[in-house]
Coordinates of N, CA, C and O in Angstrom, one line a residue:
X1 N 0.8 -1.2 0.0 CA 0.0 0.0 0.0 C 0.9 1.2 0.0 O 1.9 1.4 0.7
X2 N 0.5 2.1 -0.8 CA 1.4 3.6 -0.7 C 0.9 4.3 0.2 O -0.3 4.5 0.4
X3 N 1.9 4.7 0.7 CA 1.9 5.5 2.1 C 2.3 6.7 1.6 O 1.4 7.4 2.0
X4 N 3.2 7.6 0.8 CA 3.6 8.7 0.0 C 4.4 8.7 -1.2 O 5.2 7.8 -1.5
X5 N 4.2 9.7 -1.8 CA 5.0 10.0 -3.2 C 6.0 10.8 -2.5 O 5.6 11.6 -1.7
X6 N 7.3 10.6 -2.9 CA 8.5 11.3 -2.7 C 8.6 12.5 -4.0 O 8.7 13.7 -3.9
X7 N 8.7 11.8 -5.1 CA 8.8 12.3 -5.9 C 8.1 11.6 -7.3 O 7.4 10.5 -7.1
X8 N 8.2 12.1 -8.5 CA 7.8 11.5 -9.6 C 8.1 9.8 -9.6 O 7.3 8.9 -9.9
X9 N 9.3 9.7 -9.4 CA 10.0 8.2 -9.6 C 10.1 7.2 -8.3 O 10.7 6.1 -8.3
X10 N 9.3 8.0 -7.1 CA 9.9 7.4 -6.0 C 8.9 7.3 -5.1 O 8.2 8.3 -5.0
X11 N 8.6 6.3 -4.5 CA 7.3 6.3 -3.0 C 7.8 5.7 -2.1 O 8.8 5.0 -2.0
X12 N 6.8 6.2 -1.2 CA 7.0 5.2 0.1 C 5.6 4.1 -0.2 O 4.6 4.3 -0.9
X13 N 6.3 2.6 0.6 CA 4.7 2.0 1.0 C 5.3 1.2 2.1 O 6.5 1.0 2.4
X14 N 3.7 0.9 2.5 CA 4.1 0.0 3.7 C 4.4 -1.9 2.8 O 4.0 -2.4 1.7
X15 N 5.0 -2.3 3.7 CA 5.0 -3.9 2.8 C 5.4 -4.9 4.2 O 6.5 -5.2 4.8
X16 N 3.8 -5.1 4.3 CA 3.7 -5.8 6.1 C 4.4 -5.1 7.2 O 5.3 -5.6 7.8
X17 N 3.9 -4.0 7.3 CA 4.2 -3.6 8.6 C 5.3 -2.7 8.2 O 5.4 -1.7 8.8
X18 N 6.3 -2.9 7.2 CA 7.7 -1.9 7.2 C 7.6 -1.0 6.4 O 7.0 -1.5 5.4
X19 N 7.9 0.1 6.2 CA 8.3 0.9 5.6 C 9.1 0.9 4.8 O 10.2 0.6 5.2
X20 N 9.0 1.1 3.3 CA 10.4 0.8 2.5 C 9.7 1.8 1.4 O 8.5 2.2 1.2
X21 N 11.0 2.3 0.6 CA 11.6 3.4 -0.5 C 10.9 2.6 -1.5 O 10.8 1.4 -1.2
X22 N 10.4 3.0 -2.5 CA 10.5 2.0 -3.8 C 10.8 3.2 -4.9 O 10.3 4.2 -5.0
X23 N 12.1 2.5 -5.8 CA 12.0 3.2 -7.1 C 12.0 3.0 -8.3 O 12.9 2.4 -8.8
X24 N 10.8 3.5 -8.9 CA 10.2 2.9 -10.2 C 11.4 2.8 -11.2 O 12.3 3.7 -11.2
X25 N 11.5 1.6 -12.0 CA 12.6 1.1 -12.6 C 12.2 1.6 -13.7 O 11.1 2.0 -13.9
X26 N 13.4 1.4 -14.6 CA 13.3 2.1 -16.1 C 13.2 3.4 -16.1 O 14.0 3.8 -17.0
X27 N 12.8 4.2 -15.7 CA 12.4 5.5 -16.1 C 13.1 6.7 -15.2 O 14.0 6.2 -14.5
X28 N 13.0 8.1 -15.2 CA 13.6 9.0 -14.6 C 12.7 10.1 -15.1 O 12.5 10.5 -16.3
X29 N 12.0 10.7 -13.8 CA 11.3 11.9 -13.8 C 12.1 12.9 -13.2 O 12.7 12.8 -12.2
X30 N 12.1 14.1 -13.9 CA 12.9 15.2 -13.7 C 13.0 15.7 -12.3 O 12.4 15.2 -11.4
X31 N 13.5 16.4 -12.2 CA 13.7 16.3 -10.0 C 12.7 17.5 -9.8 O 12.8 18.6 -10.4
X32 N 11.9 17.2 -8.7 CA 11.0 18.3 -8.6 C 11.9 19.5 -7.5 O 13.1 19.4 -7.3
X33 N 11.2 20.6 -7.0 CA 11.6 21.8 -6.2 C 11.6 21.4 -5.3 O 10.9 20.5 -4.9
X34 N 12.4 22.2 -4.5 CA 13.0 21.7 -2.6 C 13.4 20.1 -2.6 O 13.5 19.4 -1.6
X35 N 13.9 19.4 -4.2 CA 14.6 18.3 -3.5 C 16.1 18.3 -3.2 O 16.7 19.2 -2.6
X36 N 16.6 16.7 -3.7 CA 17.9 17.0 -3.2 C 19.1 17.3 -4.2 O 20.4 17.3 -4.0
X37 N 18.3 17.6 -5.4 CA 19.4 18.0 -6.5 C 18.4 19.1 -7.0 O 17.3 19.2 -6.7
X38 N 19.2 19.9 -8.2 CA 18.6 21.1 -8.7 C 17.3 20.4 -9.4 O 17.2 19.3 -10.0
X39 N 16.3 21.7 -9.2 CA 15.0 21.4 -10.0 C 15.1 21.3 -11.3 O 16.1 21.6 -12.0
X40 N 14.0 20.8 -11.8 CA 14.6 20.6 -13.6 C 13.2 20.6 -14.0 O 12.3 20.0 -13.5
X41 N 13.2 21.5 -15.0 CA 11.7 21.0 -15.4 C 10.9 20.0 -16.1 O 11.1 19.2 -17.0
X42 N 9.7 20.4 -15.3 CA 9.0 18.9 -15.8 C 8.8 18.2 -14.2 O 7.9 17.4 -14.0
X43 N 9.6 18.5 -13.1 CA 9.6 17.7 -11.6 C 8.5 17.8 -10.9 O 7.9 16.9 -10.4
X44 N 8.2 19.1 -11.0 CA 6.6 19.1 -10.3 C 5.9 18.5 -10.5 O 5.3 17.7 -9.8
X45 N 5.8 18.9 -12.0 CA 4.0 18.0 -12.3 C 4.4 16.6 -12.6 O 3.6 15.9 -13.3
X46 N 5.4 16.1 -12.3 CA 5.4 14.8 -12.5 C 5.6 14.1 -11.1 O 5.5 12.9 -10.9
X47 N 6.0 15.2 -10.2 CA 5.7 14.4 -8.7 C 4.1 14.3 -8.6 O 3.4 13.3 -8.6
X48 N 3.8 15.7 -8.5 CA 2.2 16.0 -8.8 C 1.1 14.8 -9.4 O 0.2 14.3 -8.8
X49 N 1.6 14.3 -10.9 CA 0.9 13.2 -11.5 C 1.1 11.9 -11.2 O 0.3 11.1 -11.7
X50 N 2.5 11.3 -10.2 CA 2.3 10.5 -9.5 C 1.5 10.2 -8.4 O 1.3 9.1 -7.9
X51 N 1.0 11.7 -7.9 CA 0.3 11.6 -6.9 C -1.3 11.3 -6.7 O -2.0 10.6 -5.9
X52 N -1.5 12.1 -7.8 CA -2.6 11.9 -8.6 C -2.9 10.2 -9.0 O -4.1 9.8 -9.0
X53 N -2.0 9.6 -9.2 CA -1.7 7.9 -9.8 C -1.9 7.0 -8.4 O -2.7 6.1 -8.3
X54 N -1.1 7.7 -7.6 CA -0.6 6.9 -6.7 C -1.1 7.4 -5.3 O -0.3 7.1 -4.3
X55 N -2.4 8.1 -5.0 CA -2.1 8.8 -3.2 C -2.7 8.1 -2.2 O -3.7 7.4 -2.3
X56 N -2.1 8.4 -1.4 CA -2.0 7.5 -0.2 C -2.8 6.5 0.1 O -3.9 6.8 -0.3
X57 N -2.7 5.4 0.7 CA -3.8 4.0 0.7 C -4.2 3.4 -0.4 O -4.8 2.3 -0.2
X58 N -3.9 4.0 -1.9 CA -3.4 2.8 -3.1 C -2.8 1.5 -2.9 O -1.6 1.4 -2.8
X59 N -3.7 0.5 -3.0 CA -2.8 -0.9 -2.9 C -1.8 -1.0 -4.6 O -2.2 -0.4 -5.6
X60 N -0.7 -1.9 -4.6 CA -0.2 -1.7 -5.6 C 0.5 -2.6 -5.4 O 1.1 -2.8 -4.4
X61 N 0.7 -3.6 -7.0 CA 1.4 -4.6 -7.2 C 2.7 -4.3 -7.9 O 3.0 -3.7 -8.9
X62 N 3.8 -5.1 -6.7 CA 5.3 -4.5 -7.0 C 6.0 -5.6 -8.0 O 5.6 -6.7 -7.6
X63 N 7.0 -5.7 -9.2 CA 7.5 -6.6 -9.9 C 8.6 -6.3 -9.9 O 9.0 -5.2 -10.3
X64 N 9.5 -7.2 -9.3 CA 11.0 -6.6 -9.2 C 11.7 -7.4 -10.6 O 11.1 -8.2 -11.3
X65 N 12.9 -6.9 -10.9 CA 13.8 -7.3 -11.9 C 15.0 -8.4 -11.1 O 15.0 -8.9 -10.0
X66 N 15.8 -8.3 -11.9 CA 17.0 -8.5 -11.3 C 17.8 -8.2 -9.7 O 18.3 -8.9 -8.8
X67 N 17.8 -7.2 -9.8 CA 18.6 -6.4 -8.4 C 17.5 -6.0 -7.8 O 16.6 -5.3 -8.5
X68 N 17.3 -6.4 -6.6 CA 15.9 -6.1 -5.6 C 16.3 -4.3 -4.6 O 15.4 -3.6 -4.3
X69 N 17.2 -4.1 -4.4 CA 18.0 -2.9 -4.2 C 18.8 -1.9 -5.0 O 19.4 -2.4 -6.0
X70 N 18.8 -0.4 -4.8 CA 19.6 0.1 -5.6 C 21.1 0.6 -4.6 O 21.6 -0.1 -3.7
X71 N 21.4 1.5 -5.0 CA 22.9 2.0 -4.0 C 22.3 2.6 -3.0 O 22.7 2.3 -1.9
X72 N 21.2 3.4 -3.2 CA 20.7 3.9 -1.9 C 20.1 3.2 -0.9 O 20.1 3.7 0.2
X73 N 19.6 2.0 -1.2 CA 18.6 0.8 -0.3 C 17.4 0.8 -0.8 O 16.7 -0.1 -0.3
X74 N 16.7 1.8 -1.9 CA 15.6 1.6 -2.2 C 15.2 0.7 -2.9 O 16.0 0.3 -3.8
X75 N 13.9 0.0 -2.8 CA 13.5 -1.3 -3.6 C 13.1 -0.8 -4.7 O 12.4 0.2 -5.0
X76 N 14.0 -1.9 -5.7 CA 13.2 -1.3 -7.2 C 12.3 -2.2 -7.6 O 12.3 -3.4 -7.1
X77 N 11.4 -1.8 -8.6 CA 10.5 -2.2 -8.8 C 9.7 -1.5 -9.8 O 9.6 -0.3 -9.7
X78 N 8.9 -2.2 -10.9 CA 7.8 -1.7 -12.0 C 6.6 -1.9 -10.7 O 6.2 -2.8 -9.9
X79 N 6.3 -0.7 -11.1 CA 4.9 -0.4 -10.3 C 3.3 -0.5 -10.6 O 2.9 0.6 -10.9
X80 N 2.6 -1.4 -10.7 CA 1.1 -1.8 -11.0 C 0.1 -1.3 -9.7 O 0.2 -1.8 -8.5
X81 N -1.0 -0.1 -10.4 CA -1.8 0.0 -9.6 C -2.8 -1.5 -9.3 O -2.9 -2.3 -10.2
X82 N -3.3 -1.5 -8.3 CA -4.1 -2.9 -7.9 C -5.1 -2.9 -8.4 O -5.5 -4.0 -8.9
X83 N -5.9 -1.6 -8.4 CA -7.7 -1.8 -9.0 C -7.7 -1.8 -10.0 O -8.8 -2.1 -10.5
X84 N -6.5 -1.4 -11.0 CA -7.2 -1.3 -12.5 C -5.5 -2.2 -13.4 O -5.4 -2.5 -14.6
X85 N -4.6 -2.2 -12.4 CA -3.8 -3.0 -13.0 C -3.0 -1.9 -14.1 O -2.3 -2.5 -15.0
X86 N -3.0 -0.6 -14.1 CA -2.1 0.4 -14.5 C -0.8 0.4 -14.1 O -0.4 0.5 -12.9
X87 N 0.3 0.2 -15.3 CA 1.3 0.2 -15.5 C 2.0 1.4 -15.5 O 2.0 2.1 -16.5
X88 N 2.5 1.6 -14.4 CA 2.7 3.3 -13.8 C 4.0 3.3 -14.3 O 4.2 4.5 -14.6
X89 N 4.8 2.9 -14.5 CA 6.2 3.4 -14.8 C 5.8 3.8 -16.7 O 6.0 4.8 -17.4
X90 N 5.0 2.5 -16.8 CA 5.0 3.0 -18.5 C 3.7 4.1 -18.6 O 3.2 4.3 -19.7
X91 N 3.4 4.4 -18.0 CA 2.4 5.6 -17.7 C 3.0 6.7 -18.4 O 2.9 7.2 -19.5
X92 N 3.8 6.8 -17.0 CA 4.5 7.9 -16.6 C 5.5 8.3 -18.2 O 5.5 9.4 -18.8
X93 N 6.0 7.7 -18.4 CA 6.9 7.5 -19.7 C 5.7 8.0 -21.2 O 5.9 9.0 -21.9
X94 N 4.8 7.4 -21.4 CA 3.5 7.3 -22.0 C 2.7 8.5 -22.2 O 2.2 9.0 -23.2
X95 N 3.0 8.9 -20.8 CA 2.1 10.5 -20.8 C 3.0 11.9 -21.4 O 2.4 12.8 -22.0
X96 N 4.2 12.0 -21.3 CA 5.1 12.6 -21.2 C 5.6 13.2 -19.6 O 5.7 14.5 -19.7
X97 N 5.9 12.6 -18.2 CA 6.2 12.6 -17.0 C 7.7 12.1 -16.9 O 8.3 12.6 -15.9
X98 N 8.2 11.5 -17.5 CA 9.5 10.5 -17.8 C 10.2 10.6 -18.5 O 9.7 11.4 -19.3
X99 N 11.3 10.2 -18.8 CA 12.1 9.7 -19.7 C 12.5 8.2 -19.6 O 11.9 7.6 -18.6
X100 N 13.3 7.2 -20.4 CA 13.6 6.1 -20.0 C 15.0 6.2 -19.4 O 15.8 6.9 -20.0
X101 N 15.4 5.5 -18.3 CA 16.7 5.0 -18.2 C 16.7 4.0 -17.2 O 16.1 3.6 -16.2
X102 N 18.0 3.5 -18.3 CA 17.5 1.5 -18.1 C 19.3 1.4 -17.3 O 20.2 2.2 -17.6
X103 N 19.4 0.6 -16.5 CA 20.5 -0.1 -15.8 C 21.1 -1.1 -15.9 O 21.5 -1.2 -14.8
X104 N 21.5 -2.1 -16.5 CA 21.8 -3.7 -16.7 C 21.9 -3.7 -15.4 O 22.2 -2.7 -14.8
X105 N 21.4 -5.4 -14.5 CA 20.7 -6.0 -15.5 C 19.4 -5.7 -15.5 O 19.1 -6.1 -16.6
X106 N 18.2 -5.2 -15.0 CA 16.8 -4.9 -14.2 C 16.5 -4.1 -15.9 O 16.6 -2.9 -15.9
X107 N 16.3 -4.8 -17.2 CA 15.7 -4.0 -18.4 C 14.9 -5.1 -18.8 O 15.1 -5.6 -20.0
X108 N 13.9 -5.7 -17.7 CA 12.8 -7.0 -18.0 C 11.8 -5.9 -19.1 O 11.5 -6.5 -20.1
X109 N 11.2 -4.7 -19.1 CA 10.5 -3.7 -19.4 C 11.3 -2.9 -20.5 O 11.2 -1.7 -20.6
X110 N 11.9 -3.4 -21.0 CA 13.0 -1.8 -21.5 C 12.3 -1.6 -22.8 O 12.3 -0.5 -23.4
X111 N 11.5 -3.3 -23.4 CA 11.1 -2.5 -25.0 C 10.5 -2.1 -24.5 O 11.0 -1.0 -24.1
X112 N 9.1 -2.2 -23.8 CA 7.6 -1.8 -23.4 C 7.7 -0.2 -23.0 O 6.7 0.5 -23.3
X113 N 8.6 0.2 -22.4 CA 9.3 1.5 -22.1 C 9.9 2.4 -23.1 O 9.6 3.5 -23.3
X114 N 10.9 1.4 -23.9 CA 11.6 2.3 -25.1 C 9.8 3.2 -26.0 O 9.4 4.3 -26.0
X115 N 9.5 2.1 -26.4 CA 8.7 1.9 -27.6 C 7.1 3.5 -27.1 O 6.5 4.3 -27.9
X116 N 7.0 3.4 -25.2 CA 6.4 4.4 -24.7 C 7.2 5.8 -25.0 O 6.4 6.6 -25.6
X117 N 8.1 6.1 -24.8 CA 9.3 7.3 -25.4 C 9.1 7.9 -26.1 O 8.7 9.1 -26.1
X118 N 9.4 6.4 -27.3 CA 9.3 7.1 -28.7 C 7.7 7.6 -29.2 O 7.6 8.5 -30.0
X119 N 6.1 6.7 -28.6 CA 5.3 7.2 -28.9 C 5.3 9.0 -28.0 O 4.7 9.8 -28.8
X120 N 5.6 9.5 -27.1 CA 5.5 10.6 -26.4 C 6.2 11.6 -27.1 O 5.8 12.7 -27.4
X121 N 7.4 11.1 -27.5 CA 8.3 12.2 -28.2 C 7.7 12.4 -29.5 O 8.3 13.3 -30.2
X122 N 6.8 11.9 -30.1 CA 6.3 11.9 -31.3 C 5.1 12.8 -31.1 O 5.2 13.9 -31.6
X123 N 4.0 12.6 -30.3 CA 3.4 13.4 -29.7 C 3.2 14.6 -29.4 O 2.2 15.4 -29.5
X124 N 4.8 14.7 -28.7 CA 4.8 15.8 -28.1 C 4.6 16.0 -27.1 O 4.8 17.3 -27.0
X125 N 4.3 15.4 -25.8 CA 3.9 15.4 -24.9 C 4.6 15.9 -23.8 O 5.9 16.0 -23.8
X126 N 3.8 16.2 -22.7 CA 4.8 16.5 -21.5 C 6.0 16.9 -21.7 O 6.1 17.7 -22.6
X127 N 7.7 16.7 -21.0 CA 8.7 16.9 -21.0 C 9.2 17.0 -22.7 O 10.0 18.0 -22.9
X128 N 9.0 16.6 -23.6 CA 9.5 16.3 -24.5 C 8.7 18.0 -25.3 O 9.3 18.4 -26.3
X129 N 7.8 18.5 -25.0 CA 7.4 19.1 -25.4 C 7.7 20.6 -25.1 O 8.0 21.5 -25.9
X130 N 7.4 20.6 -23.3 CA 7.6 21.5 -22.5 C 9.0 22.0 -22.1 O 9.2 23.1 -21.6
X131 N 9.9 21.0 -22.3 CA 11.1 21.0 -21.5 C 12.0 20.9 -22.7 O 13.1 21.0 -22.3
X132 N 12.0 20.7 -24.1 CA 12.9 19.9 -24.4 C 13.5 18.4 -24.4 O 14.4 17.9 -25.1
X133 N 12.8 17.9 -23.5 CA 13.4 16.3 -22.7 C 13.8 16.9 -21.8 O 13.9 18.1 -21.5
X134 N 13.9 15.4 -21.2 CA 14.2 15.1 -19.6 C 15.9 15.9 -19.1 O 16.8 16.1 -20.0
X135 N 16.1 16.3 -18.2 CA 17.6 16.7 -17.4 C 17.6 18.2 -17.7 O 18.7 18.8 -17.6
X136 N 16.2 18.8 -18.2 CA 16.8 20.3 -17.8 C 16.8 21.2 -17.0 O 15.8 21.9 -17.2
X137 N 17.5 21.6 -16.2 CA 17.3 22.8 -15.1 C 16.7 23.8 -15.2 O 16.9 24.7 -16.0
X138 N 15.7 23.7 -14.2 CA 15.1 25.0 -14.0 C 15.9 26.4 -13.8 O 16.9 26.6 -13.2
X139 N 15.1 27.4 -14.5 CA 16.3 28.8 -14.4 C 16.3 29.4 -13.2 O 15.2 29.8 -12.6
X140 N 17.4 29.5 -12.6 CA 17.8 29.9 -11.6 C 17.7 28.8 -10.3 O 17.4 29.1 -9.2
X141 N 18.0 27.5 -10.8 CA 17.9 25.8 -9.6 C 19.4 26.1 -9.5 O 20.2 26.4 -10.3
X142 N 19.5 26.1 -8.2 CA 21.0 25.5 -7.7 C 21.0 24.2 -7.3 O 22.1 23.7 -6.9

């Protein structure tokens, strides 16, 4: 069950009783304001639309890859909402909220994700539209 959205790419849930990080694999949402690296645009509304996806007391089915941890301790994981079985990483990517970035080995998803990208950037959508793509700093982010 999600307990909070950290950011676009990142939540908390509970998973029996503990508390654990989870970070949606494949993908990378621009860093929203007041985190811990400079803002970039596109971070808001893609923490914003995870929230929207994801807020609090959402049950949600977790699918890990390969590596169940990343460097920081957070669990990775492709993220499925429970009631309708939404594919939130390729959402997110889908909508224009995302970009792709894949890690060897955890790229169980990578066409299903590529192939979202390329429909978004064709589109137009979100980041790809608004931003340029994914990694650009907001004017004036330290």
């Amino acid at each position: 069950m999600v307990l909070a959205v950290i950011d676009g790419d990142t939540m908390d849930v509970d998973l029996g009783g503990r508390r654990a990080t989870v970070r949606f694999i494949g993908i990378d949402t621009p860093e929203k304001t007041g985190g811990y690296l400079p803002a970039e645009c596109g971070g808001d509304a893609a923490t914003l639309r995870t929230a929207e996806l994801l807020p609090p007391g959402t049950e949600v089915h977790l699918q890990r890859d390969q590596e169940l941890y990343d460097r920081y301790d957070r669990l990775l994981a492709y993220v499925y909402r429970a009631a309708d079985g939404l594919f939130v990483n390729r959402y997110l990517v889908l909508d224009g909220y995302a970009g792709t970035m894949h890690f060897e080995p955890n790229t169980q998803h990578r066409a299903v994700l590529d192939t979202a990208e390329a429909a978004a950037r064709a589109a137009g959508r979100g980041i790809w539209v608004d931003c340029g793509g994914p990694n650009q700093r907001l004017e004036g982010a330290s």
